[in-house]
Amino acid sequence: MAFDFDLFVIGAGSGGVRAARFAAGFGARVAVAESRYLGGTCVNVGCVPKKLLVYGAHYSEDFEQARGFGWNAGEPSFDWPTLIANKNREIERLNGIYRNLLVNSGVTLLEGHARILDPHKVEVNGKAYSAANILVATGGWPQVPDIPGKEHAITSNEAFFLKQLPRRVLVVGGGYIAVEFASIFNGMGAQTTQVYRGPLFLRGFDQGVREHLRDELTKKGIDLRFNSEVTRIDKQADGTLAATLKDGAVIQADCVFYATGRRPMLDNLGLENTAVKLGKDGFIEVDDEYRTAEPSILAIGDVIGRVPLTPVALAEGMAVARRLFRPEEYRKVDYQLIPTAVFSLPNIGTVGMTTEEARAAGHEVKLYESRFRPMKLTLTESQERTLMKLIVDAKTDRVLGVHMVGPDAGEIVQGIAIALKAGATKQVFDETIGIHPTAAEEFVTLRTPVAQ
Ligand SMILES: Cc1cc2nc3c(=O)[nH]c(=O)nc-3n(C[C@H](O)[C@H](O)[C@H](O)COP(=O)(O)OP(=O)(O)OC[C@H]3O[C@@H](n4cnc5c(N)ncnc54)[C@H](O)[C@@H]3O)c2cc1C
């Protein structure tokens, strides 16, 4: 049977665009449908605008710290609408780049909602297209728990477009998005409270890292409330939101921001017309080559709920394109040692095992740790401290995990991730000459293990 396309991609986000472009580059006839925004979550309401806001939020400290170096720029003031307008302009520019990338690589771009009609047919804007393969790359969507007054809460989707900076913000959640937005709002000058139902935020990160960040965010004035939960939100006559916590306390805020998890985006996708199966959390189930239970349908990225990060979606998109259309270059995605950052202020950068994971996996571990005040802050009033941590297998000397909390942690740990991928031992770290004076050199000068 002749199909209209060799590959029909649903969703022009991180994974979908990568798969489409590479497949077209390998000579396949490819279509992409996008219902909302080119570039997907990362470009429009995720990584990119988030990082721009984090940069914006850091300026409050920069102005403060500049005084220690003799600069006096007067009383700084901040204008949220200017930042948002400039951010929007930059995102529009990126949307245009994504459009060009697709069109110039010969991909047919269909702007509209895609619905699967049968295992080889997709409908967009009332027209049906047939395809040998369909790739679902529809991403995720924020989820707010069902509590009274949930309609008064916003999520990351709305936060990027707030007209004004709220004076008081309540952030609900303990994952990286919640932590990052707490830093953003706090850095911009909003009175910020963060509520999380567990005993400490950033579950899954190294315990020492979590505690260090807790202390740093507290120093910066964020009111952290753990083991706490919002039970209802009421809007008062003057527009103020009153969030009641489970212990009865009430927090008054102008904005209640939820980052309590994301669900797969499957709305009106037509999966009921296929044999595609969902896992227990509702994400699409795939095998290790991204095949669903329906042989002609594949899925990648956040919608499969594996590792919801842009570089992972990109790698999965590339793997699908290669396996289908350039099998001689196909390599499986390696999910080991994925480095990651949290763009809180200060940042976290991490790769490899946490102390708890290493011990649970049966490693006898040696821990190396350094806590210090970064040189850049020594002339300032800032009491922010950096944490650097290495987790080493005592028997093999192999470095199992590297963790940092401090300025540019993501930038530093990205490089170290390459060393870990290459199997670096602690001896290799020790034999590496430092770059002086930097914070990063601390990673190659950690000589004495800390007490276990
Ligand atoms: C606030 C926030 C911050 C983040 N920060 C980072 C970060 O710093 N680093 C990082 O690596 N990751 C970050 N992420 C995660 C990252 O954005 C995602 O992992 C990534 O975008 C997933 O790519 P994807 O291709 O699976 O889906 P997406 O990028 O979400 O793309 C899916 C696309 O499909 C479209 N779509 C959905 N259904 C249909 C349909 N039926 N028809 C047509 N189109 C459809 C959507 O409109 C969307 O454009 C962040 C996410 C959020 C929310």
Short mmCIF file of C-alpha atoms and ligand atoms in Angstrom, two decimals:
data_model
loop_
_atom_site.label_atom_id
_atom_site.label_comp_id
_atom_site.label_asym_id
_atom_site.label_seq_id
_atom_site.Cartn_x
_atom_site.Cartn_y
_atom_site.Cartn_z
CA MET A 1 0.00 0.00 0.00
CA ALA A 2 1.29 3.47 -0.84
CA PHE A 3 1.22 5.88 2.09
CA ASP A 4 1.23 9.69 1.94
CA PHE A 5 4.21 9.72 4.33
CA ASP A 6 6.87 7.34 5.61
CA LEU A 7 6.69 8.99 9.02
CA PHE A 8 3.94 11.13 10.56
CA VAL A 9 5.11 12.90 13.73
CA ILE A 10 2.55 14.25 16.18
CA GLY A 11 4.03 17.14 18.15
CA ALA A 12 6.75 19.58 17.10
CA GLY A 13 8.50 19.65 20.46
CA SER A 14 12.03 18.61 21.36
CA GLY A 15 11.66 14.95 20.38
CA GLY A 16 9.29 15.35 17.44
CA VAL A 17 11.30 18.03 15.64
CA ARG A 18 14.52 16.07 16.05
CA ALA A 19 12.99 12.85 14.72
CA ALA A 20 11.29 14.64 11.81
CA ARG A 21 14.35 16.58 10.70
CA PHE A 22 16.68 13.63 10.84
CA ALA A 23 14.20 11.29 9.14
CA ALA A 24 13.71 13.81 6.31
CA GLY A 25 17.49 14.21 6.09
CA PHE A 26 17.75 10.45 5.60
CA GLY A 27 15.39 10.74 2.63
CA ALA A 28 12.07 9.81 4.27
CA ARG A 29 8.81 11.59 3.42
CA VAL A 30 7.87 13.19 6.72
CA ALA A 31 4.98 15.25 8.10
CA VAL A 32 4.75 16.94 11.51
CA ALA A 33 1.53 18.14 13.11
CA GLU A 34 1.68 20.80 15.83
CA SER A 35 -1.38 22.17 17.58
CA ARG A 36 0.10 24.83 19.82
CA TYR A 37 3.66 26.10 19.43
CA LEU A 38 6.73 25.16 17.41
CA GLY A 39 9.54 23.88 19.59
CA GLY A 40 7.13 22.46 22.16
CA THR A 41 7.31 22.81 25.92
CA CYS A 42 11.04 23.44 26.22
CA VAL A 43 11.12 26.41 23.88
CA ASN A 44 7.78 27.97 24.81
CA VAL A 45 6.93 27.17 28.43
CA GLY A 46 9.89 25.17 29.72
CA CYS A 47 13.67 25.19 29.74
CA VAL A 48 14.29 28.28 27.62
CA PRO A 49 11.95 30.91 29.14
CA LYS A 50 12.66 29.44 32.57
CA LYS A 51 16.41 29.96 32.18
CA LEU A 52 15.82 33.52 30.95
CA LEU A 53 13.78 34.25 34.08
CA VAL A 54 16.48 32.68 36.26
CA TYR A 55 19.06 34.98 34.67
CA GLY A 56 16.68 37.87 35.35
CA ALA A 57 16.21 36.86 38.97
CA HIS A 58 19.95 36.67 39.63
CA TYR A 59 20.43 40.34 38.85
CA SER A 60 19.06 41.34 42.24
CA GLU A 61 22.08 39.62 43.83
CA ASP A 62 24.45 40.91 41.15
CA PHE A 63 23.55 44.54 41.92
CA GLU A 64 23.98 43.88 45.62
CA GLN A 65 27.32 42.13 45.16
CA ALA A 66 28.66 44.75 42.76
CA ARG A 67 28.83 47.20 45.67
CA GLY A 68 31.61 45.10 47.23
CA PHE A 69 33.65 45.72 44.08
CA GLY A 70 33.15 49.46 44.29
CA TRP A 71 30.23 49.83 41.93
CA ASN A 72 27.29 51.97 42.83
CA ALA A 73 24.55 52.04 40.23
CA GLY A 74 21.99 53.70 42.47
CA GLU A 75 18.88 51.97 43.69
CA PRO A 76 18.06 49.15 41.22
CA SER A 77 14.47 48.70 40.11
CA PHE A 78 12.89 45.83 38.25
CA ASP A 79 10.15 45.85 35.60
CA TRP A 80 8.51 42.46 35.05
CA PRO A 81 6.54 43.47 31.90
CA THR A 82 9.83 44.44 30.18
CA LEU A 83 11.36 41.06 30.97
CA ILE A 84 8.27 39.18 29.77
CA ALA A 85 8.00 41.23 26.55
CA ASN A 86 11.68 40.65 25.76
CA LYS A 87 11.36 36.96 26.58
CA ASN A 88 8.31 36.68 24.30
CA ARG A 89 10.24 38.32 21.46
CA GLU A 90 13.08 35.85 21.87
CA ILE A 91 10.68 32.89 21.92
CA GLU A 92 9.00 34.13 18.72
CA ARG A 93 12.44 34.26 17.13
CA LEU A 94 13.07 30.66 18.20
CA ASN A 95 9.63 29.60 16.88
CA GLY A 96 10.70 31.00 13.50
CA ILE A 97 13.98 29.10 13.65
CA TYR A 98 12.11 25.85 14.33
CA ARG A 99 9.77 26.54 11.39
CA ASN A 100 12.75 27.08 9.09
CA LEU A 101 14.55 24.01 10.38
CA LEU A 102 11.56 21.85 9.56
CA VAL A 103 10.61 23.37 6.25
CA ASN A 104 14.22 23.58 5.02
CA SER A 105 14.76 19.92 5.77
CA GLY A 106 11.78 19.04 3.56
CA VAL A 107 9.29 18.20 6.34
CA THR A 108 5.61 18.94 5.64
CA LEU A 109 4.40 21.09 8.55
CA LEU A 110 0.71 20.84 9.42
CA GLU A 111 -0.46 23.36 12.01
CA GLY A 112 -3.42 21.91 13.85
CA HIS A 113 -4.49 19.24 16.29
CA ALA A 114 -3.72 15.68 15.15
CA ARG A 115 -6.01 12.78 15.91
CA ILE A 116 -5.19 9.19 15.07
CA LEU A 117 -7.98 7.55 13.05
CA ASP A 118 -6.42 4.10 12.67
CA PRO A 119 -2.90 2.62 12.97
CA HIS A 120 -1.87 4.24 9.68
CA LYS A 121 -4.09 7.31 9.48
CA VAL A 122 -4.00 10.75 11.16
CA GLU A 123 -6.47 13.59 10.77
CA VAL A 124 -5.43 17.25 10.97
CA ASN A 125 -7.78 20.18 10.27
CA GLY A 126 -10.40 17.83 8.80
CA LYS A 127 -8.02 16.13 6.37
CA ALA A 128 -6.79 12.53 6.71
CA TYR A 129 -3.20 11.55 5.96
CA SER A 130 -1.83 8.01 5.74
CA ALA A 131 1.60 7.03 7.02
CA ALA A 132 3.69 3.89 7.29
CA ASN A 133 4.79 4.95 10.79
CA ILE A 134 3.23 7.33 13.29
CA LEU A 135 5.41 8.85 16.01
CA VAL A 136 3.63 10.22 19.07
CA ALA A 137 5.73 13.00 20.63
CA THR A 138 2.99 14.98 22.31
CA GLY A 139 4.80 15.73 25.58
CA GLY A 140 3.22 16.45 28.94
CA TRP A 141 0.94 18.86 30.74
CA PRO A 142 0.96 20.25 34.30
CA GLN A 143 -1.33 18.63 36.81
CA VAL A 144 -2.99 20.39 39.75
CA PRO A 145 -4.55 18.21 42.46
CA ASP A 146 -8.29 18.30 42.83
CA ILE A 147 -8.75 20.61 45.82
CA PRO A 148 -11.43 23.25 46.38
CA GLY A 149 -10.32 26.47 44.68
CA LYS A 150 -7.83 24.80 42.30
CA GLU A 151 -9.12 27.15 39.56
CA HIS A 152 -7.36 30.02 41.37
CA ALA A 153 -3.96 28.34 41.01
CA ILE A 154 -1.60 28.77 38.08
CA THR A 155 1.05 26.44 36.66
CA SER A 156 4.27 27.00 34.72
CA ASN A 157 2.14 27.40 31.57
CA GLU A 158 0.63 30.62 32.91
CA ALA A 159 3.56 31.85 35.03
CA PHE A 160 5.54 32.78 31.92
CA PHE A 161 2.82 35.20 30.86
CA LEU A 162 1.83 36.90 34.14
CA LYS A 163 1.09 40.58 33.47
CA GLN A 164 2.69 41.71 36.72
CA LEU A 165 5.06 40.22 39.25
CA PRO A 166 2.90 39.09 42.19
CA ARG A 167 3.86 40.67 45.51
CA ARG A 168 3.39 37.43 47.47
CA VAL A 169 3.74 33.98 45.84
CA LEU A 170 2.95 30.57 47.25
CA VAL A 171 4.79 27.81 45.36
CA VAL A 172 3.36 24.31 45.85
CA GLY A 173 5.50 21.26 45.02
CA GLY A 174 8.93 19.84 45.71
CA GLY A 175 10.30 18.92 42.29
CA TYR A 176 12.84 20.87 40.29
CA ILE A 177 10.28 23.12 38.59
CA ALA A 178 8.83 24.20 41.96
CA VAL A 179 12.29 24.90 43.36
CA GLU A 180 13.33 26.87 40.28
CA PHE A 181 10.21 29.04 40.31
CA ALA A 182 10.58 29.69 44.04
CA SER A 183 14.07 31.04 43.24
CA ILE A 184 12.75 33.08 40.31
CA PHE A 185 9.96 34.76 42.28
CA ASN A 186 12.17 35.30 45.31
CA GLY A 187 14.99 36.75 43.21
CA MET A 188 12.58 39.17 41.52
CA GLY A 189 11.56 40.46 44.94
CA ALA A 190 8.29 38.63 45.61
CA GLN A 191 7.70 37.38 49.13
CA THR A 192 7.93 33.63 48.47
CA THR A 193 6.68 30.63 50.41
CA GLN A 194 7.18 27.06 49.21
CA VAL A 195 5.01 24.26 50.51
CA TYR A 196 5.86 20.60 49.97
CA ARG A 197 4.12 17.58 51.42
CA GLY A 198 7.31 15.50 51.95
CA PRO A 199 9.99 16.02 54.59
CA LEU A 200 12.44 17.65 52.13
CA PHE A 201 12.21 18.78 48.51
CA LEU A 202 14.02 17.31 45.45
CA ARG A 203 13.37 13.65 46.21
CA GLY A 204 15.86 11.48 44.30
CA PHE A 205 18.71 14.01 44.58
CA ASP A 206 21.63 13.43 46.95
CA GLN A 207 20.55 14.04 50.56
CA GLY A 208 23.52 16.35 51.22
CA VAL A 209 22.64 18.40 48.15
CA ARG A 210 18.99 18.69 49.21
CA GLU A 211 19.93 19.85 52.69
CA HIS A 212 22.51 22.31 51.39
CA LEU A 213 20.00 23.87 48.99
CA ARG A 214 17.37 24.02 51.74
CA ASP A 215 19.79 26.05 53.87
CA GLU A 216 20.78 28.36 51.01
CA LEU A 217 17.19 29.07 49.96
CA THR A 218 16.27 29.76 53.57
CA LYS A 219 19.17 32.23 53.84
CA LYS A 220 17.83 33.98 50.76
CA GLY A 221 14.49 34.48 52.45
CA ILE A 222 12.28 31.77 50.94
CA ASP A 223 9.85 30.49 53.58
CA LEU A 224 10.11 26.70 53.16
CA ARG A 225 7.34 24.61 54.68
CA PHE A 226 7.84 20.85 54.45
CA ASN A 227 5.45 18.11 55.60
CA SER A 228 2.73 20.50 54.64
CA GLU A 229 -0.06 20.52 52.11
CA VAL A 230 -2.60 22.98 50.72
CA THR A 231 -6.14 21.75 51.36
CA ARG A 232 -8.10 24.63 49.79
CA ILE A 233 -7.68 28.00 48.11
CA ASP A 234 -10.19 30.82 48.63
CA LYS A 235 -10.34 34.06 46.76
CA GLN A 236 -11.11 37.02 48.97
CA ALA A 237 -13.06 40.15 48.08
CA ASP A 238 -9.87 42.17 47.43
CA GLY A 239 -8.52 39.46 45.09
CA THR A 240 -6.05 38.04 47.63
CA LEU A 241 -5.81 34.26 47.65
CA ALA A 242 -5.97 32.49 51.01
CA ALA A 243 -4.42 29.01 50.94
CA THR A 244 -5.31 26.83 53.89
CA LEU A 245 -2.70 24.25 54.91
CA LYS A 246 -3.50 20.89 56.44
CA ASP A 247 -2.38 22.11 59.89
CA GLY A 248 -4.94 24.92 59.64
CA ALA A 249 -2.44 27.70 58.89
CA VAL A 250 -3.53 30.14 56.19
CA ILE A 251 -1.11 31.72 53.74
CA GLN A 252 -2.17 34.94 52.01
CA ALA A 253 -0.81 35.28 48.50
CA ASP A 254 -1.38 37.12 45.24
CA CYS A 255 -0.42 34.05 43.23
CA VAL A 256 -0.54 30.33 44.03
CA PHE A 257 1.79 28.46 41.69
CA TYR A 258 1.51 24.66 41.41
CA ALA A 259 4.29 22.40 40.15
CA THR A 260 3.08 19.05 41.44
CA GLY A 261 3.77 16.81 38.48
CA ARG A 262 2.97 16.42 34.82
CA ARG A 263 0.69 14.01 32.99
CA PRO A 264 1.16 12.72 29.44
CA MET A 265 -0.63 14.84 26.81
CA LEU A 266 -3.05 12.38 25.20
CA ASP A 267 -6.14 14.62 24.93
CA ASN A 268 -8.30 13.75 21.94
CA LEU A 269 -5.36 11.93 20.36
CA GLY A 270 -7.45 8.98 19.20
CA LEU A 271 -5.41 6.26 20.91
CA GLU A 272 -8.67 4.34 21.38
CA ASN A 273 -8.53 3.65 17.63
CA THR A 274 -5.28 1.73 18.11
CA ALA A 275 -3.84 -1.08 20.23
CA VAL A 276 -1.44 1.35 22.01
CA LYS A 277 -1.22 0.50 25.72
CA LEU A 278 -0.70 2.85 28.64
CA GLY A 279 1.37 2.06 31.74
CA LYS A 280 0.12 2.42 35.28
CA ASP A 281 0.72 6.18 35.46
CA GLY A 282 -1.00 6.73 32.13
CA PHE A 283 2.17 7.19 30.05
CA ILE A 284 2.47 5.36 26.73
CA GLU A 285 4.18 1.99 27.09
CA VAL A 286 7.03 1.36 24.67
CA ASP A 287 9.76 -1.25 24.24
CA ASP A 288 13.43 -0.29 24.20
CA GLU A 289 13.12 0.83 20.58
CA TYR A 290 10.10 3.09 21.31
CA ARG A 291 7.56 0.72 19.69
CA THR A 292 4.13 0.74 21.26
CA ALA A 293 1.80 -2.26 21.35
CA GLU A 294 0.59 -1.10 17.91
CA PRO A 295 3.35 -2.09 15.44
CA SER A 296 3.12 1.05 13.26
CA ILE A 297 3.01 3.51 16.19
CA LEU A 298 6.06 4.72 18.12
CA ALA A 299 6.32 7.14 21.03
CA ILE A 300 9.16 9.19 22.54
CA GLY A 301 9.81 12.00 24.99
CA ASP A 302 7.73 13.09 27.96
CA VAL A 303 4.70 11.12 26.77
CA ILE A 304 6.50 7.85 27.61
CA GLY A 305 7.39 9.12 31.09
CA ARG A 306 10.92 7.72 31.11
CA VAL A 307 13.33 10.63 31.61
CA PRO A 308 11.44 13.88 31.00
CA LEU A 309 14.31 16.09 29.84
CA THR A 310 14.87 17.78 26.49
CA PRO A 311 18.26 16.22 25.68
CA VAL A 312 16.76 12.78 26.33
CA ALA A 313 13.79 13.48 24.00
CA LEU A 314 16.31 14.64 21.37
CA ALA A 315 18.33 11.43 21.72
CA GLU A 316 15.18 9.31 21.49
CA GLY A 317 14.01 11.22 18.38
CA MET A 318 17.36 10.67 16.74
CA ALA A 319 17.34 6.97 17.64
CA VAL A 320 13.90 6.50 16.05
CA ALA A 321 14.90 8.33 12.85
CA ARG A 322 18.07 6.27 12.53
CA ARG A 323 16.49 2.91 13.29
CA LEU A 324 13.75 3.46 10.70
CA PHE A 325 15.67 5.18 7.94
CA ARG A 326 19.43 4.81 8.55
CA PRO A 327 19.69 1.50 10.43
CA GLU A 328 23.43 1.17 9.80
CA GLU A 329 23.95 4.25 12.06
CA TYR A 330 21.48 3.16 14.74
CA ARG A 331 22.63 3.23 18.36
CA LYS A 332 20.43 2.70 21.40
CA VAL A 333 19.98 5.65 23.74
CA ASP A 334 22.23 5.24 26.76
CA TYR A 335 20.26 6.17 29.86
CA GLN A 336 23.26 5.74 32.17
CA LEU A 337 24.90 8.79 33.72
CA ILE A 338 22.51 11.45 32.42
CA PRO A 339 23.76 14.74 33.86
CA THR A 340 21.16 17.23 34.98
CA ALA A 341 20.84 20.65 36.57
CA VAL A 342 18.35 22.46 38.73
CA PHE A 343 18.42 26.17 37.95
CA SER A 344 17.60 27.25 41.45
CA LEU A 345 19.67 30.10 42.89
CA PRO A 346 22.22 28.70 43.60
CA ASN A 347 22.17 26.02 40.88
CA ILE A 348 22.52 22.29 41.35
CA GLY A 349 24.52 20.18 38.90
CA THR A 350 24.61 16.43 39.22
CA VAL A 351 25.68 13.27 37.40
CA GLY A 352 25.73 9.66 38.51
CA MET A 353 24.69 8.07 41.75
CA THR A 354 23.63 9.80 44.92
CA THR A 355 25.24 8.64 48.16
CA GLU A 356 22.04 6.81 49.03
CA GLU A 357 21.84 5.06 45.63
CA ALA A 358 25.49 4.01 45.75
CA ARG A 359 25.06 2.46 49.19
CA ALA A 360 21.77 0.80 48.24
CA ALA A 361 23.49 -0.72 45.19
CA GLY A 362 26.02 -2.34 47.53
CA HIS A 363 29.01 -0.10 46.86
CA GLU A 364 31.41 0.57 49.66
CA VAL A 365 31.69 4.33 49.20
CA LYS A 366 34.25 6.97 49.97
CA LEU A 367 32.79 10.48 50.11
CA TYR A 368 34.76 13.60 49.30
CA GLU A 369 33.20 16.93 50.07
CA SER A 370 34.06 20.59 50.04
CA ARG A 371 31.97 23.49 51.31
CA PHE A 372 33.29 26.98 50.75
CA ARG A 373 32.42 30.59 50.10
CA PRO A 374 33.11 31.23 46.39
CA MET A 375 35.93 33.71 45.74
CA LYS A 376 33.58 36.04 43.86
CA LEU A 377 31.61 36.56 47.04
CA THR A 378 34.54 37.26 49.36
CA LEU A 379 34.30 41.03 48.81
CA THR A 380 30.54 41.02 49.28
CA GLU A 381 28.10 40.58 52.10
CA SER A 382 26.72 37.36 50.60
CA GLN A 383 27.08 34.35 52.85
CA GLU A 384 26.16 31.87 50.08
CA ARG A 385 28.22 28.68 50.25
CA THR A 386 29.07 26.18 47.54
CA LEU A 387 28.95 22.41 48.00
CA MET A 388 30.96 19.97 45.90
CA LYS A 389 30.78 16.27 46.42
CA LEU A 390 32.34 13.16 44.90
CA ILE A 391 31.12 9.64 45.56
CA VAL A 392 33.80 7.06 44.91
CA ASP A 393 33.71 3.27 44.94
CA ALA A 394 36.26 2.32 47.61
CA LYS A 395 37.16 -0.96 45.89
CA THR A 396 37.52 0.11 42.25
CA ASP A 397 38.32 3.82 42.80
CA ARG A 398 35.71 4.62 40.15
CA VAL A 399 33.84 7.91 40.61
CA LEU A 400 30.18 6.98 40.89
CA GLY A 401 28.62 10.38 41.37
CA VAL A 402 29.43 14.09 41.21
CA HIS A 403 27.20 16.70 42.80
CA MET A 404 27.46 20.44 43.16
CA VAL A 405 25.38 23.27 44.55
CA GLY A 406 26.74 26.65 43.55
CA PRO A 407 27.08 29.16 40.73
CA ASP A 408 27.35 27.59 37.27
CA ALA A 409 26.97 24.06 38.67
CA GLY A 410 25.30 22.90 35.44
CA GLU A 411 28.13 24.29 33.31
CA ILE A 412 30.78 22.60 35.46
CA VAL A 413 29.10 19.23 35.85
CA GLN A 414 28.44 18.91 32.09
CA GLY A 415 32.19 18.60 31.53
CA ILE A 416 32.69 16.22 34.42
CA ALA A 417 29.89 14.02 33.04
CA ILE A 418 32.14 13.22 30.07
CA ALA A 419 34.84 12.00 32.47
CA LEU A 420 32.34 9.79 34.27
CA LYS A 421 31.07 8.39 30.95
CA ALA A 422 34.68 7.54 30.15
CA GLY A 423 34.91 5.63 33.44
CA ALA A 424 37.16 8.05 35.34
CA THR A 425 38.58 6.94 38.67
CA LYS A 426 39.36 9.19 41.60
CA GLN A 427 43.03 8.83 40.65
CA VAL A 428 42.26 10.37 37.24
CA PHE A 429 40.56 13.28 38.99
CA ASP A 430 43.62 13.65 41.28
CA GLU A 431 46.05 13.61 38.33
CA THR A 432 44.11 16.30 36.50
CA ILE A 433 45.66 19.73 36.95
CA GLY A 434 43.23 22.37 38.18
CA ILE A 435 42.42 25.67 36.50
CA HIS A 436 43.29 28.33 39.04
CA PRO A 437 41.54 30.23 40.44
CA THR A 438 38.19 28.66 39.73
CA ALA A 439 35.55 26.96 41.83
CA ALA A 440 35.67 23.94 39.51
CA GLU A 441 39.30 23.14 40.43
CA GLU A 442 38.00 21.99 43.80
CA PHE A 443 36.78 18.83 42.05
CA VAL A 444 40.38 17.81 41.30
CA THR A 445 41.84 18.78 44.67
CA LEU A 446 39.61 16.83 47.05
CA ARG A 447 42.18 14.73 48.91
CA THR A 448 40.67 13.46 52.16
CA PRO A 449 37.45 11.51 52.42
CA VAL A 450 34.94 12.90 54.90
CA ALA A 451 33.90 10.79 57.86
CA GLN A 452 31.32 8.20 56.81
C1 LIG B 1 8.73 24.61 33.44
C2 LIG B 1 9.56 23.55 32.78
C3 LIG B 1 10.93 23.66 32.80
C4 LIG B 1 11.72 22.70 32.20
N1 LIG B 1 13.07 22.84 32.23
C5 LIG B 1 13.86 21.93 31.64
C6 LIG B 1 15.26 22.08 31.64
O1 LIG B 1 15.80 23.03 32.21
N2 LIG B 1 16.01 21.14 31.02
C7 LIG B 1 15.45 20.06 30.38
O2 LIG B 1 16.17 19.25 29.81
N3 LIG B 1 14.11 19.89 30.37
C8 LIG B 1 13.30 20.80 30.97
N4 LIG B 1 11.95 20.65 30.94
C9 LIG B 1 11.39 19.43 30.32
C10 LIG B 1 11.32 19.55 28.80
O3 LIG B 1 10.62 20.72 28.45
C11 LIG B 1 10.65 18.33 28.22
O4 LIG B 1 11.31 17.17 28.68
C12 LIG B 1 10.66 18.32 26.70
O5 LIG B 1 10.04 19.46 26.18
C13 LIG B 1 9.95 17.05 26.18
O6 LIG B 1 9.91 17.06 24.78
P1 LIG B 1 8.78 16.28 24.00
O7 LIG B 1 9.19 16.31 22.57
O8 LIG B 1 8.52 14.97 24.63
O9 LIG B 1 7.44 17.12 24.23
P2 LIG B 1 7.11 18.66 24.12
O10 LIG B 1 8.31 19.51 24.01
O11 LIG B 1 6.17 18.93 25.23
O12 LIG B 1 6.34 18.78 22.73
C14 LIG B 1 5.10 18.21 22.50
C15 LIG B 1 4.39 19.00 21.44
O13 LIG B 1 3.27 18.26 20.98
C16 LIG B 1 2.20 19.14 20.72
N5 LIG B 1 0.97 18.35 20.74
C17 LIG B 1 0.42 17.69 21.79
N6 LIG B 1 -0.66 17.01 21.39
C18 LIG B 1 -0.81 17.26 20.06
C19 LIG B 1 -1.74 16.82 19.07
N7 LIG B 1 -2.71 15.97 19.37
N8 LIG B 1 -1.60 17.29 17.82
C20 LIG B 1 -0.60 18.13 17.47
N9 LIG B 1 0.32 18.55 18.37
C21 LIG B 1 0.22 18.10 19.63
C22 LIG B 1 2.32 20.15 21.85
O14 LIG B 1 1.64 21.36 21.54
C23 LIG B 1 3.83 20.32 21.96
O15 LIG B 1 4.29 21.38 21.15
C24 LIG B 1 11.12 21.60 31.54
C25 LIG B 1 9.73 21.48 31.50
C26 LIG B 1 8.95 22.45 32.12
C27 LIG B 1 7.46 22.32 32.08
#
